[in-house]
Amino acid sequence: MIVAERKPLPEILGMLGQASRVLVAGCSECVAVCHAGGEREVRVLASALRINASKSGRILTVKTLTVQRQCDPEFVETVAPYLDGVEVAISMACGVGVQFLAERLKEKKIWVIPGVNTKFGGGAVAPGIWEERCGFCGDCILWKTGGICPVIRCSKSLLNGPCGGSQGGKCEVSEDIPCAWQLIYDRLKELGRLDLMLEPEPAKDWSLARDGGPRKVVREDLTA
Amino acid sequence: MNCGSEKNYCSRLERLLREGQFVVTTEIGPPKGASAHEMRELVHELKDYADAMNITDNQTAVVRLSSIAGAVHVLNEGGEPVMQMTCRDRNRIAMQSDILGAYSLGVRNILCLSGDHQKFGNHPTSKNVYDLDSVQLIDMVRRMRDEGKFLCGEPLEGGPIRMFIGAAENPFADPFEYRALRLQKKVKAGAQFIQTQAIFDVEKFERWMGMVRDLGLHEKVAILAGVVPAKSFGALRYMKEVPGMAVPDDLQARMKGVPKGKQAEEGIKICVETIQRVRQIPGVRGVHVMAIMWERKVPEIVTQAGLYPRPKI
């Protein structure tokens, strides 16, 4: 899933400026799972904004709602009844949702700001701890690496790792980062497939990743 | 190990190795500014004590005068440069372009490296490139030479470039048991000479060389043992913290036991001893003396190790 973290309140207040009629829109999928932008976080932010406003003697009305999924125009449409009089909308969805919301709200001239920092595609390794796992390279090679992604888990995205900085199973960048290639080596050894690490892996086609430009998937069988 | 045609060598370094000489290479870190004056003076001092000298490429991700420009300065001072190229800062387009440029200016040796991550340097907020890794870079240069083609398959105008290809390997990094196999990958990709990470733990290096010989790699690639003179106990202790460096306890104890004023001398002594020890290891074809920030000691080290004068060709 997409993992995000709430933006610090001062930053959000900075973006809000003098706006006095605000909508806080959450999303009940990924950002809810990582407790960054779901219904609970929407309520918390709305309260924080009201408290801040009353402390500084400002008038502020805050409307709230949580959309099922902000990356889907069909669900985004549920914001329609909330829009009257709104100046600024804070989207607590990931960067995708923020953009879909902004697209919908532009006709009402509503300024959309992000309430979270979208971090990565990853999963939970322990309660409250999420780690990056997928870099969306568009050309998955996980079968060659025992199910461990070198593109995103190796700090240098090496396909013929490890580099000379791998020590004691740690990446040279940080003690908190395991060396992906040590992990891959151990995994392939366990699976009896070290043969996969003997031949030079050729250069990657990065044009299938974001480097080739913003991407699109079209399913002819599903288009209306 | 071939450079296109039997009697033609790509570079002086290749020729010396092919003729069975025990080679000496060294390393110069370019300045953090645009004046090459001091660097050229250094080249002048060192060129009779080393068969070739590496010019580092934004080492530890700190911005310095480029390796290519540095290599040309070495050429202009009558030295033999080894250009270094990391994968951190350039994509395949820039790399091939720079290789053509360097070649056109007379550079004939290239060392292909992954490169220290930018978080170590002075611009940690920069974008990561790593379009290729070091193995893919080696392979790419080999194609430019043996096939006269760019990575995309198009031919180079005017024919192949004859570059002698090197790589680095770290006998002290993990997983230890995979390191010789990774070297094998580099050899398969086209590496012709290897410079290792600094050796303080000679016993571990011997074990690694054993694994390398078991794979027959010592006959396919020229291994140059890396050595670094430690200026002081503090310097030695600092090096121990560098990722990929192994400094045995007894060596630290030895340095610590020497009074501060004598530590530099002891550091040189240890370095010379290391050279003499690694020279005895079958498969070691030379040494790579890295005296960063202390380059002026290289003549002394090379002389004391019995490696002066260097062959003249």
XYZ file of C-alpha atoms in Angstrom:
537
model
C 0.000 0.000 0.000
C 0.928 3.642 -0.166
C 2.419 4.825 3.090
C 2.167 8.444 4.176
C 2.830 10.564 7.213
C 0.915 13.572 8.470
C 2.435 16.926 7.669
C 3.383 18.925 10.735
C 0.614 21.274 11.838
C 2.705 24.445 11.458
C 3.316 23.565 7.832
C -0.405 23.055 7.215
C -1.238 26.326 8.955
C 1.367 28.034 6.806
C -0.278 26.723 3.659
C -3.753 27.708 4.909
C -2.797 31.307 5.410
C -5.847 33.463 6.034
C -8.449 31.014 4.743
C -11.464 30.831 7.027
C -13.647 28.213 5.380
C -11.911 24.862 5.149
C -12.814 21.323 4.159
C -10.735 18.433 5.481
C -11.106 15.379 3.265
C -9.733 12.026 4.342
C -9.415 8.734 2.551
C -10.359 5.393 4.040
C -7.866 3.232 2.195
C -4.043 3.276 2.425
C -3.671 6.448 4.494
C -6.260 5.173 6.944
C -4.355 1.930 7.375
C -1.165 3.775 8.225
C -3.050 6.233 10.437
C -2.121 9.285 8.435
C -5.292 10.412 6.697
C -8.294 8.323 7.648
C -11.425 9.365 9.468
C -9.699 9.513 12.823
C -6.900 11.724 11.525
C -9.417 13.983 9.797
C -11.180 14.607 13.120
C -7.876 15.214 14.893
C -6.735 17.736 12.287
C -10.089 19.498 12.234
C -9.955 19.893 16.031
C -6.403 21.151 15.892
C -7.344 23.745 13.286
C -10.341 24.948 15.329
C -8.305 25.169 18.520
C -5.572 27.079 16.763
C -8.067 29.482 15.246
C -9.826 30.211 18.508
C -6.484 30.782 20.244
C -5.545 33.416 17.729
C -9.017 34.885 17.676
C -9.673 33.915 14.079
C -12.945 32.762 12.614
C -12.662 29.346 11.047
C -15.284 26.901 9.866
C -14.102 23.378 9.201
C -16.149 20.797 7.382
C -14.984 17.191 7.332
C -15.606 14.028 5.399
C -13.784 10.829 4.573
C -13.961 9.593 1.035
C -13.870 5.862 0.372
C -10.993 6.247 -2.071
C -9.740 9.613 -3.311
C -7.995 8.072 -6.335
C -11.345 7.248 -7.889
C -13.483 10.039 -9.426
C -16.653 8.075 -8.690
C -15.905 8.197 -4.974
C -14.468 11.707 -5.093
C -17.900 12.843 -6.319
C -19.231 12.266 -2.780
C -17.589 15.587 -1.784
C -20.063 17.547 -3.922
C -22.562 18.440 -1.155
C -19.737 19.782 1.041
C -18.292 22.320 -1.344
C -20.453 25.416 -0.908
C -18.515 28.292 0.580
C -15.310 26.292 0.933
C -12.108 28.256 0.183
C -9.451 25.619 0.832
C -9.603 21.850 0.986
C -6.993 19.866 2.847
C -6.674 16.446 1.317
C -5.367 13.840 3.704
C -5.083 11.318 0.910
C -1.830 10.309 -0.714
C -0.462 12.438 -3.539
C -2.684 10.614 -6.002
C -5.840 11.454 -4.105
C -4.811 15.077 -3.633
C -4.542 15.457 -7.392
C -7.853 13.798 -8.143
C -9.516 15.979 -5.556
C -7.890 19.110 -6.957
C -9.137 18.183 -10.411
C -12.717 17.894 -9.102
C -12.587 21.032 -6.982
C -11.091 23.400 -9.542
C -14.455 24.294 -11.030
C -15.445 25.734 -7.668
C -12.088 27.549 -7.488
C -11.214 25.699 -4.306
C -7.510 25.581 -3.470
C -6.397 22.057 -2.516
C -3.465 21.463 -0.208
C -1.903 18.175 0.924
C -2.230 17.240 4.588
C 0.206 14.351 4.412
C 3.604 13.598 2.896
C 3.344 10.566 0.691
C 6.368 8.423 1.313
C 6.439 5.103 -0.485
C 4.899 1.831 -1.549
C 5.413 -0.542 1.313
C 3.907 -2.650 4.055
C 3.806 -3.241 7.766
C 6.764 -5.059 9.297
C 5.450 -4.635 12.827
C 2.541 -2.716 14.396
C 3.178 0.951 13.704
C 6.177 0.316 11.497
C 6.031 0.406 7.716
C 8.913 -0.067 5.309
C 9.413 0.687 1.662
C 9.276 -2.352 -0.550
C 8.337 -1.413 -4.098
C 9.706 1.335 -6.314
C 7.201 0.924 -9.117
C 9.905 0.270 -11.682
C 7.369 -1.148 -14.102
C 9.380 -4.271 -14.882
C 9.316 -6.633 -11.960
C 12.338 -8.881 -11.470
C 11.474 -10.272 -8.062
C 11.643 -13.824 -9.385
C 15.411 -13.391 -9.890
C 16.101 -12.137 -6.418
C 14.217 -14.496 -4.189
C 11.384 -12.052 -3.686
C 13.520 -9.167 -2.421
C 13.603 -6.021 -4.512
C 17.062 -4.648 -5.303
C 15.684 -1.588 -7.108
C 14.149 -0.159 -4.008
C 15.775 -1.953 -1.084
C 19.322 -1.439 -2.322
C 20.246 2.206 -1.735
C 22.036 2.231 -5.059
C 19.503 0.109 -6.961
C 22.289 -2.249 -7.941
C 21.336 -5.266 -9.971
C 24.730 -6.874 -9.483
C 25.215 -6.140 -5.839
C 26.364 -5.987 -3.172
C 28.733 -3.058 -3.428
C 31.879 -2.823 -1.357
C 30.102 -0.980 1.412
C 28.088 -3.957 2.609
C 29.250 -4.972 6.040
C 27.707 -7.258 8.629
C 24.513 -7.336 6.596
C 24.107 -3.546 6.749
C 23.992 -0.946 4.037
C 26.713 1.710 4.139
C 24.015 4.384 4.202
C 22.639 3.465 7.591
C 22.800 0.821 10.293
C 19.000 0.706 10.086
C 19.054 -0.408 6.498
C 19.818 -4.058 5.847
C 21.952 -4.662 2.772
C 19.429 -5.814 0.198
C 22.007 -7.935 -1.558
C 22.963 -9.689 1.650
C 19.265 -10.461 2.078
C 19.012 -11.634 -1.511
C 22.114 -13.785 -1.167
C 20.806 -15.389 2.027
C 17.377 -15.970 0.516
C 18.698 -17.495 -2.711
C 21.043 -19.679 -0.686
C 18.114 -20.881 1.397
C 16.145 -21.618 -1.736
C 19.089 -23.365 -3.399
C 19.154 -20.831 -6.249
C 22.519 -19.094 -5.922
C 22.967 -19.786 -9.617
C 20.846 -16.681 -10.141
C 23.685 -14.585 -8.770
C 26.438 -15.874 -11.020
C 25.815 -14.138 -14.323
C 26.071 -10.378 -14.868
C 22.605 -8.855 -14.958
C 22.327 -6.457 -17.912
C 21.386 -2.789 -17.707
C 17.795 -2.050 -16.723
C 15.232 -0.471 -18.969
C 14.331 2.520 -16.847
C 11.969 3.844 -19.496
C 9.390 1.487 -17.999
C 9.823 3.257 -14.671
C 9.006 6.877 -13.971
C 12.146 7.891 -15.863
C 10.326 7.292 -19.123
C 7.765 9.910 -18.219
C 4.410 9.677 -16.411
C 2.840 6.315 -17.078
C -0.520 4.999 -18.060
C -2.199 1.637 -18.118
C -5.062 1.036 -20.526
C -7.166 -2.067 -20.454
C -9.059 -2.205 -23.703
C -11.337 -4.879 -22.341
C -12.401 -2.568 -19.536
C -12.727 0.786 -21.268
C -16.348 1.845 -21.693
C 42.589 -10.460 -21.241
C 42.710 -8.984 -24.658
C 42.683 -5.493 -25.947
C 41.596 -6.034 -29.498
C 44.781 -7.196 -31.122
C 47.601 -9.316 -29.724
C 50.593 -7.046 -29.934
C 48.743 -3.849 -29.340
C 48.212 -2.780 -25.787
C 45.513 -0.340 -24.793
C 47.771 1.408 -22.336
C 51.152 1.454 -20.701
C 49.648 -0.129 -17.609
C 48.289 -3.023 -19.612
C 51.608 -3.511 -21.312
C 53.515 -3.665 -18.035
C 51.090 -6.214 -16.662
C 51.234 -8.331 -19.784
C 55.017 -8.276 -19.627
C 54.801 -9.734 -16.151
C 55.899 -6.654 -14.213
C 54.776 -6.227 -10.624
C 53.061 -2.878 -11.059
C 52.640 0.079 -8.774
C 49.644 2.340 -9.116
C 48.725 5.228 -6.882
C 45.889 7.652 -6.389
C 45.385 11.398 -6.364
C 42.349 13.165 -5.007
C 41.662 16.266 -7.119
C 41.076 19.645 -5.462
C 37.738 21.042 -4.334
C 38.398 23.956 -6.615
C 39.273 24.831 -10.164
C 43.031 25.184 -9.883
C 44.980 22.133 -10.945
C 48.317 23.727 -10.112
C 49.073 21.791 -6.913
C 47.729 18.588 -8.372
C 50.070 18.885 -11.334
C 53.006 19.450 -9.009
C 52.054 16.286 -7.203
C 51.821 14.344 -10.451
C 55.269 15.549 -11.298
C 56.588 14.283 -7.951
C 54.882 10.918 -8.173
C 55.118 9.903 -11.790
C 58.465 8.171 -11.488
C 57.264 6.154 -8.520
C 54.084 4.719 -9.987
C 53.260 3.105 -13.313
C 49.869 4.778 -13.366
C 47.849 7.042 -11.138
C 44.124 7.070 -10.445
C 42.267 10.323 -10.318
C 39.297 9.822 -8.013
C 35.755 10.673 -9.146
C 34.007 12.838 -6.564
C 35.228 10.476 -3.906
C 32.873 10.015 -0.949
C 30.387 12.062 -2.969
C 32.238 15.300 -2.276
C 32.397 17.602 -5.288
C 35.901 17.837 -6.692
C 37.523 18.672 -9.985
C 36.430 15.887 -12.312
C 38.366 12.690 -12.837
C 38.435 13.208 -16.588
C 39.900 16.691 -16.324
C 42.311 15.409 -13.684
C 43.362 12.595 -15.989
C 44.166 15.077 -18.734
C 46.269 17.109 -16.325
C 48.169 13.897 -15.502
C 48.763 13.291 -19.198
C 50.025 16.817 -19.630
C 52.536 16.233 -16.853
C 53.819 13.088 -18.545
C 52.044 10.618 -16.278
C 49.724 7.691 -17.036
C 46.260 8.308 -15.662
C 43.564 5.873 -14.615
C 40.255 7.674 -14.925
C 37.669 6.665 -12.346
C 33.984 6.651 -13.076
C 31.255 6.006 -10.546
C 27.664 5.113 -11.283
C 26.324 7.541 -8.760
C 26.405 10.793 -10.739
C 25.995 9.878 -14.394
C 23.552 7.946 -16.549
C 24.637 5.767 -19.479
C 24.382 8.680 -21.896
C 26.749 10.878 -19.916
C 29.053 7.947 -19.202
C 29.518 6.950 -22.817
C 29.901 10.563 -23.800
C 32.536 11.137 -21.122
C 34.364 7.969 -22.105
C 34.548 9.157 -25.707
C 35.735 12.554 -24.554
C 38.338 11.133 -22.231
C 39.604 8.788 -24.900
C 39.873 11.599 -27.408
C 42.053 13.448 -24.904
C 44.396 10.487 -24.478
C 42.988 8.603 -21.484
C 43.432 4.844 -21.820
C 42.615 3.341 -18.439
C 39.252 3.415 -16.704
C 38.261 2.161 -13.279
C 34.545 1.336 -13.046
C 32.969 1.830 -9.632
C 29.548 1.841 -7.994
C 30.488 4.902 -5.998
C 29.919 5.933 -2.401
C 26.324 6.898 -1.726
C 25.717 10.639 -1.851
C 24.688 10.721 1.785
C 28.405 10.632 2.648
C 29.175 13.756 0.733
C 28.531 17.444 0.757
C 25.398 17.325 -1.397
C 23.296 14.652 0.281
C 20.048 16.104 -1.097
C 21.035 15.390 -4.682
C 19.234 12.913 -6.895
C 20.555 9.390 -7.101
C 21.475 8.309 -10.619
C 22.692 4.667 -10.554
C 21.310 4.103 -14.047
C 23.942 1.374 -14.321
C 25.890 -0.490 -11.701
C 29.631 -1.139 -11.874
C 29.252 -4.534 -13.542
C 27.043 -3.045 -16.264
C 29.496 -0.168 -16.710
C 32.376 -2.612 -17.197
C 30.316 -4.473 -19.772
C 29.420 -1.240 -21.548
C 33.041 -0.121 -21.887
C 34.035 -3.582 -23.068
C 31.449 -3.368 -25.847
C 32.720 0.021 -26.907
C 36.106 -1.599 -27.300
C 35.542 -5.180 -28.469
C 32.467 -4.505 -30.585
C 32.868 -0.830 -31.333
C 29.283 -0.291 -30.255
C 27.354 1.860 -27.845
C 25.136 0.153 -25.274
C 22.161 0.697 -27.580
C 23.873 -1.296 -30.321
C 24.773 1.578 -32.629
C 28.336 1.600 -33.919
C 30.876 4.158 -32.738
C 32.009 6.480 -35.498
C 35.620 5.868 -36.361
C 35.739 2.429 -34.799
C 36.236 0.950 -31.332
C 37.976 2.707 -28.487
C 40.807 0.855 -26.871
C 40.365 1.335 -23.183
C 41.958 -0.858 -20.499
C 39.209 -1.736 -18.064
C 39.514 -1.946 -14.325
C 37.236 -2.382 -11.357
C 37.454 -2.358 -7.602
C 36.744 -5.185 -5.249
C 36.545 -5.294 -1.521
C 37.839 -8.512 0.022
C 36.607 -7.309 3.410
C 32.980 -6.638 2.612
C 30.154 -9.078 3.100
C 28.930 -11.591 2.237
C 32.538 -12.783 2.348
C 31.878 -16.106 0.668
C 30.245 -14.370 -2.298
C 32.967 -11.802 -2.922
C 35.109 -13.971 -5.199
C 31.986 -14.923 -7.176
C 31.142 -11.265 -7.588
C 34.653 -10.661 -8.851
C 33.990 -13.454 -11.319
C 30.948 -11.527 -12.565
C 33.116 -8.469 -13.121
C 35.628 -10.575 -15.021
C 32.832 -12.057 -17.128
C 31.663 -8.525 -17.832
C 35.155 -7.545 -18.983
C 37.272 -6.372 -16.065
C 40.979 -6.736 -16.794
C 42.529 -5.331 -13.657
C 41.286 -4.960 -10.109
C 42.343 -2.603 -7.366
C 41.293 -3.804 -3.943
C 40.131 -1.872 -0.909
C 42.917 -1.061 1.546
C 44.437 -4.115 3.164
C 45.268 -4.109 6.840
C 44.068 -7.616 7.546
C 46.544 -9.540 5.411
C 45.314 -12.899 6.657
C 41.771 -12.198 5.506
C 43.108 -10.944 2.176
C 45.047 -14.194 1.798
C 41.847 -16.153 2.337
C 40.075 -14.083 -0.275
C 42.932 -14.615 -2.728
C 42.604 -18.343 -2.074
C 38.947 -18.209 -3.148
C 39.932 -16.101 -6.156
C 42.554 -18.628 -7.230
C 40.118 -21.516 -6.758
C 37.972 -19.887 -9.427
C 41.004 -19.382 -11.680
C 40.376 -15.644 -11.672
C 43.978 -14.699 -10.941
C 44.815 -15.819 -14.448
C 42.054 -13.790 -16.040
C 42.384 -10.524 -14.191
C 45.345 -8.655 -12.706
C 44.812 -8.093 -9.011
C 46.500 -5.081 -7.485
C 46.531 -5.089 -3.693
C 45.396 -1.829 -2.152
C 47.430 -0.344 0.696
C 47.005 2.814 2.723
C 49.591 4.290 5.086
C 48.019 5.348 8.376
C 49.272 8.704 9.626
C 48.447 8.043 13.246
C 46.557 5.828 15.636
C 43.612 8.194 15.255
C 43.698 7.811 11.485
C 43.772 4.039 11.798
C 40.862 4.082 14.195
C 38.914 6.368 11.849
C 39.519 4.007 8.949
C 38.146 1.123 10.963
C 34.785 2.931 10.955
C 34.667 3.290 7.176
C 32.225 0.813 5.655
C 34.086 -2.037 4.076
C 37.367 -1.554 5.923
C 38.820 -4.174 8.237
C 41.524 -3.137 10.677
C 42.723 -5.938 12.949
C 43.011 -5.277 16.683
C 46.669 -6.203 16.889
C 47.525 -3.578 14.303
C 45.639 -0.948 16.245
C 47.422 -2.000 19.406
C 50.752 -1.776 17.630
C 50.068 1.772 16.455
C 48.681 2.828 19.812
C 51.829 1.565 21.523
C 53.994 3.970 19.560
C 54.521 7.543 20.873
C 52.541 10.170 18.940
C 55.600 11.703 17.312
C 56.617 8.344 15.865
C 53.226 7.157 14.676
C 53.527 8.504 11.142
C 56.774 6.645 10.686
C 55.177 3.473 12.069
C 52.291 3.906 9.651
C 54.696 3.981 6.727
C 56.512 0.953 8.149
C 53.264 -1.011 8.399
C 52.371 -0.023 4.857
C 55.734 -1.171 3.497
C 55.470 -4.449 5.429
C 52.014 -5.018 4.002
C 53.321 -4.475 0.476
C 56.102 -6.954 1.080
C 53.685 -9.526 2.482
C 51.078 -9.242 -0.259
C 53.749 -9.440 -2.902
C 54.354 -13.009 -1.768
C 50.760 -14.049 -2.334
C 50.308 -15.931 -5.613
C 48.029 -14.049 -7.968
C 48.848 -10.568 -6.720
C 50.189 -8.627 -9.705
C 50.906 -5.293 -8.151
C 50.032 -2.787 -5.467
C 47.756 0.233 -5.434
C 49.068 2.796 -2.954
C 46.357 5.102 -1.687
C 47.931 7.868 0.378
C 45.051 10.327 0.230
C 46.046 13.628 1.861
C 49.527 12.168 2.239
C 50.494 11.613 -1.381
C 53.980 13.003 -0.842
C 54.884 9.868 1.111
C 54.364 7.624 -1.900
C 57.948 7.921 -3.185
C 59.257 6.891 0.238
C 56.851 3.950 0.478
C 57.619 2.696 -3.006
C 61.368 3.020 -2.446
C 61.359 1.321 0.966
C 59.256 -1.499 -0.448
C 62.004 -2.132 -2.990
C 59.833 -1.107 -5.932
C 61.899 1.798 -7.216
C 62.888 2.477 -9.962
C 59.822 1.773 -12.067
C 60.339 0.163 -15.476
C 60.823 2.538 -18.354
C 59.048 1.779 -21.612
